[in-house]
Backbone as JSON Lines, residues from 0, in Angstrom:
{"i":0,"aa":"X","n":[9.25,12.7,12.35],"ca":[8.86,11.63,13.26],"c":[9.31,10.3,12.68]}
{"i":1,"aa":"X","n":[9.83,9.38,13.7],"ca":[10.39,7.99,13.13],"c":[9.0,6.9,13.21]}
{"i":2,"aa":"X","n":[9.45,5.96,12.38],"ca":[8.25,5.3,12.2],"c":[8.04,4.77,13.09]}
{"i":3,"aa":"X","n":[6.68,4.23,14.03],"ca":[6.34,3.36,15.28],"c":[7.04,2.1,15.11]}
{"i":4,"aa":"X","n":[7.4,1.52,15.82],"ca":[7.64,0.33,16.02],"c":[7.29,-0.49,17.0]}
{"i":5,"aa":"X","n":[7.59,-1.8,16.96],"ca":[7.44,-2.26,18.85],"c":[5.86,-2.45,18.85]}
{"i":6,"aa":"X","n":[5.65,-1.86,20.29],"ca":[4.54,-1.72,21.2],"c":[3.46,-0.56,20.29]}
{"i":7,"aa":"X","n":[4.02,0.24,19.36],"ca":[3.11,0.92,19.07],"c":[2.94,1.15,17.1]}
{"i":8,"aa":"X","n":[3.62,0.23,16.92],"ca":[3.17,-0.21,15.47],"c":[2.13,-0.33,15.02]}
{"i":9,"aa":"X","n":[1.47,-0.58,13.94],"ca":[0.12,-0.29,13.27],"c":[0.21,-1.28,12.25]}
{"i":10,"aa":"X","n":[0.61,-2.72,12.11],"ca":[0.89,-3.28,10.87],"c":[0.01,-4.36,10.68]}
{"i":11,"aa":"X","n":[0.04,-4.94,10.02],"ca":[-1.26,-5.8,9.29],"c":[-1.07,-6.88,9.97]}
{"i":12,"aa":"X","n":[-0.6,-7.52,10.68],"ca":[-0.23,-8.65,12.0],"c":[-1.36,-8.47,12.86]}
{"i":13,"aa":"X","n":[-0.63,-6.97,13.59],"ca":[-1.55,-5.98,14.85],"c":[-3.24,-6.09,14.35]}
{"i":14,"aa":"X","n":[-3.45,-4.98,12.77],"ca":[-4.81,-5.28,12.72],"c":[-5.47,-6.48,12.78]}
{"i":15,"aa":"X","n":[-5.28,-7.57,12.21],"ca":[-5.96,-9.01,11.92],"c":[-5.61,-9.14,13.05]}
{"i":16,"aa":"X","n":[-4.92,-9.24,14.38],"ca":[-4.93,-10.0,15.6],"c":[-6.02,-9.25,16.32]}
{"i":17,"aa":"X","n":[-6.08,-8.08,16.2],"ca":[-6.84,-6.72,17.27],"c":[-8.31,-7.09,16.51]}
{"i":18,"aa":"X","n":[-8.49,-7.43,15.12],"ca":[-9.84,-7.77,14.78],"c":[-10.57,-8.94,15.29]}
{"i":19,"aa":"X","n":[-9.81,-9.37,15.29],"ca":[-9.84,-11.17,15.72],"c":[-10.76,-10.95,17.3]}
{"i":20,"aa":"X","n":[-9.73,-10.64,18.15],"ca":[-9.72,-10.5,19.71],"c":[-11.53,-9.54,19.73]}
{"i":21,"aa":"X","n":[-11.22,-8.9,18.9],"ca":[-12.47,-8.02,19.03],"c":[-13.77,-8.56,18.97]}
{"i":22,"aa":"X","n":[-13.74,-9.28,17.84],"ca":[-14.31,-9.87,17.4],"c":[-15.18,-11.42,18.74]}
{"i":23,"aa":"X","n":[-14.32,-11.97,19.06],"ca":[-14.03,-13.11,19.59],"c":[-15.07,-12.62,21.09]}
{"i":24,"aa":"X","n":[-13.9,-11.7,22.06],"ca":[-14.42,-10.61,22.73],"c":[-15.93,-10.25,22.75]}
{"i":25,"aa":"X","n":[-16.49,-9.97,21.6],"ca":[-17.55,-9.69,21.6],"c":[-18.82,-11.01,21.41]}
{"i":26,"aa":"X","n":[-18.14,-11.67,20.68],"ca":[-19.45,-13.1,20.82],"c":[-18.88,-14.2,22.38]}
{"i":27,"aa":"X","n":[-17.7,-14.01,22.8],"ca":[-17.46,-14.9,23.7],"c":[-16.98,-14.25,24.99]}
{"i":28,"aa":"X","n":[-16.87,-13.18,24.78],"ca":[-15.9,-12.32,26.42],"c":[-17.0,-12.27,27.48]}
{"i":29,"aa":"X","n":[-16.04,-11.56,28.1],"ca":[-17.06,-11.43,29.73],"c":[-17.83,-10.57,29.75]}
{"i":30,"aa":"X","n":[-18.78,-10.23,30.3],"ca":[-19.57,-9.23,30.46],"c":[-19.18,-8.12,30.78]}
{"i":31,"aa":"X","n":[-20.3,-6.87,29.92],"ca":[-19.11,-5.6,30.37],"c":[-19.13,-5.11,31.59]}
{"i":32,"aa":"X","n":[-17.91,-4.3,32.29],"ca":[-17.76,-4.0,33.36],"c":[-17.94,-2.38,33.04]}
{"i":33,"aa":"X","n":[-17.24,-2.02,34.12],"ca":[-17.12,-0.53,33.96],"c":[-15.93,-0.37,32.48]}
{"i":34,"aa":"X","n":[-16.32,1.09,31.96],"ca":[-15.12,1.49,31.04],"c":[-13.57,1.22,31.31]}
{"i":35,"aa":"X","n":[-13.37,1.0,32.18],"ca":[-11.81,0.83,32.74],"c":[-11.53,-0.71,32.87]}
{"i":36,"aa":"X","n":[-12.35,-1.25,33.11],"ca":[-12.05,-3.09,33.2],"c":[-12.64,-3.59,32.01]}
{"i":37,"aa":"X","n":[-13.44,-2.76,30.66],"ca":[-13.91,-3.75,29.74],"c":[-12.59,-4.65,28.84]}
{"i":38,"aa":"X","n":[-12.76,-5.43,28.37],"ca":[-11.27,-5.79,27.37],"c":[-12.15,-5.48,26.12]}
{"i":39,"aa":"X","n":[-12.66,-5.06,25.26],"ca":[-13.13,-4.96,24.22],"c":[-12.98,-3.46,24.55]}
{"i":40,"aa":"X","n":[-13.4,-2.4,25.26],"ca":[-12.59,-1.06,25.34],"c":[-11.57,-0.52,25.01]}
{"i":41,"aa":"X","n":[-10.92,-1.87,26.02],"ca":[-9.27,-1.59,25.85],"c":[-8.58,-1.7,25.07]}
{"i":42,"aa":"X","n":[-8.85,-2.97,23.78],"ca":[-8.63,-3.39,22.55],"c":[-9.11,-2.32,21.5]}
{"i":43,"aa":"X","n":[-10.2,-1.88,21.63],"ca":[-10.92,-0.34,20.99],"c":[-9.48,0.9,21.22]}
{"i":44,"aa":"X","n":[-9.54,1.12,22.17],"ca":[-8.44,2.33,22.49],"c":[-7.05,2.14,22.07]}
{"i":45,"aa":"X","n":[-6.87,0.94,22.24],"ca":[-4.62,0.32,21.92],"c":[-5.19,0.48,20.42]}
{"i":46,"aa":"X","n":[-6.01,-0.14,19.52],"ca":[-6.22,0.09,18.02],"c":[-5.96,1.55,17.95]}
{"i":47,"aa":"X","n":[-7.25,2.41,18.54],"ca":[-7.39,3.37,17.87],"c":[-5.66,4.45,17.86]}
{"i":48,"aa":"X","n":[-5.44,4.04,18.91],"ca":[-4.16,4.76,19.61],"c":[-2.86,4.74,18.33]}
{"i":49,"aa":"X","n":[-2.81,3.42,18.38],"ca":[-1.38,3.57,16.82],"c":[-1.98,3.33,16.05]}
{"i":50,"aa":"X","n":[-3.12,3.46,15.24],"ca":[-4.33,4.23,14.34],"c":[-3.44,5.36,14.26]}
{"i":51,"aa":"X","n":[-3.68,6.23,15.23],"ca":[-3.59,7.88,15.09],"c":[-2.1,7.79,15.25]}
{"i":52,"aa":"X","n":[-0.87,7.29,15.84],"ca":[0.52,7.39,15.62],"c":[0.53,7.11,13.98]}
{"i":53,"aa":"X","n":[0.34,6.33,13.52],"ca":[0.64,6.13,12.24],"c":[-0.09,6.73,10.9]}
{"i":54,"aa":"X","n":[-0.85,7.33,11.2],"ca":[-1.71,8.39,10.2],"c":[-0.68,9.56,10.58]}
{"i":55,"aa":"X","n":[-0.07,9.94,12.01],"ca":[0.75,10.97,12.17],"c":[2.15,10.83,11.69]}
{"i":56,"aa":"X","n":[2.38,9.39,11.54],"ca":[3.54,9.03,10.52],"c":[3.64,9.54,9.35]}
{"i":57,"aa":"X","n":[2.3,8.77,8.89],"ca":[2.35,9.42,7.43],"c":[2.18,10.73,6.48]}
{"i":58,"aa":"X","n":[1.22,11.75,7.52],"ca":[1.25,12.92,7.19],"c":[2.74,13.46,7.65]}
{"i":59,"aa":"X","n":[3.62,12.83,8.28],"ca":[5.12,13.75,8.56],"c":[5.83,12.98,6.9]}
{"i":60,"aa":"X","n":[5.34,12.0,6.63],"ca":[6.23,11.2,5.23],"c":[5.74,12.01,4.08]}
{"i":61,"aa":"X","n":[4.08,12.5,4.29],"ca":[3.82,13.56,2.71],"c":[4.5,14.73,2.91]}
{"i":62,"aa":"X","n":[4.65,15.49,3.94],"ca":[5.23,16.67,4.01],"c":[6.09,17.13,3.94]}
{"i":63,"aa":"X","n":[7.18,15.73,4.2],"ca":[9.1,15.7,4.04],"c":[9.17,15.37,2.34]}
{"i":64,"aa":"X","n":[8.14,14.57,1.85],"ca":[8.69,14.57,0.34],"c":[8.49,15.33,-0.48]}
């Protein structure tokens, strides 16, 4: 597997911005809606999402070396 890039990267930019928003989101956002319109959900899920691409990165990088 090639490493994520782009839209689905996992890099220390992404985390500190996605913490931030989360963060922010949660003392200042809108009230929650349903699961499908929350933005603190959605920010939860895009994290967790290239979270798990890039843990799947790296277990393909221990196994090739």
């Amino acid at each position: 597997m090639e490493k994520p890039t782009g839209d689905d990267a996992f890099t220390w930019g992404f985390r500190i911005r996605s913490r931030l928003i989360f963060l922010l989101l949660h003392v200042v956002g809108p009230p929650q809606g349903s699961s499908a319109s929350d933005p603190r959900l959605r920010e939860k899920r895009e994290y967790d999402r290239r979270r798990a691409l890039h843990r799947e990165w790296l277990r393909g990088q221990d196994q090739g070396a």
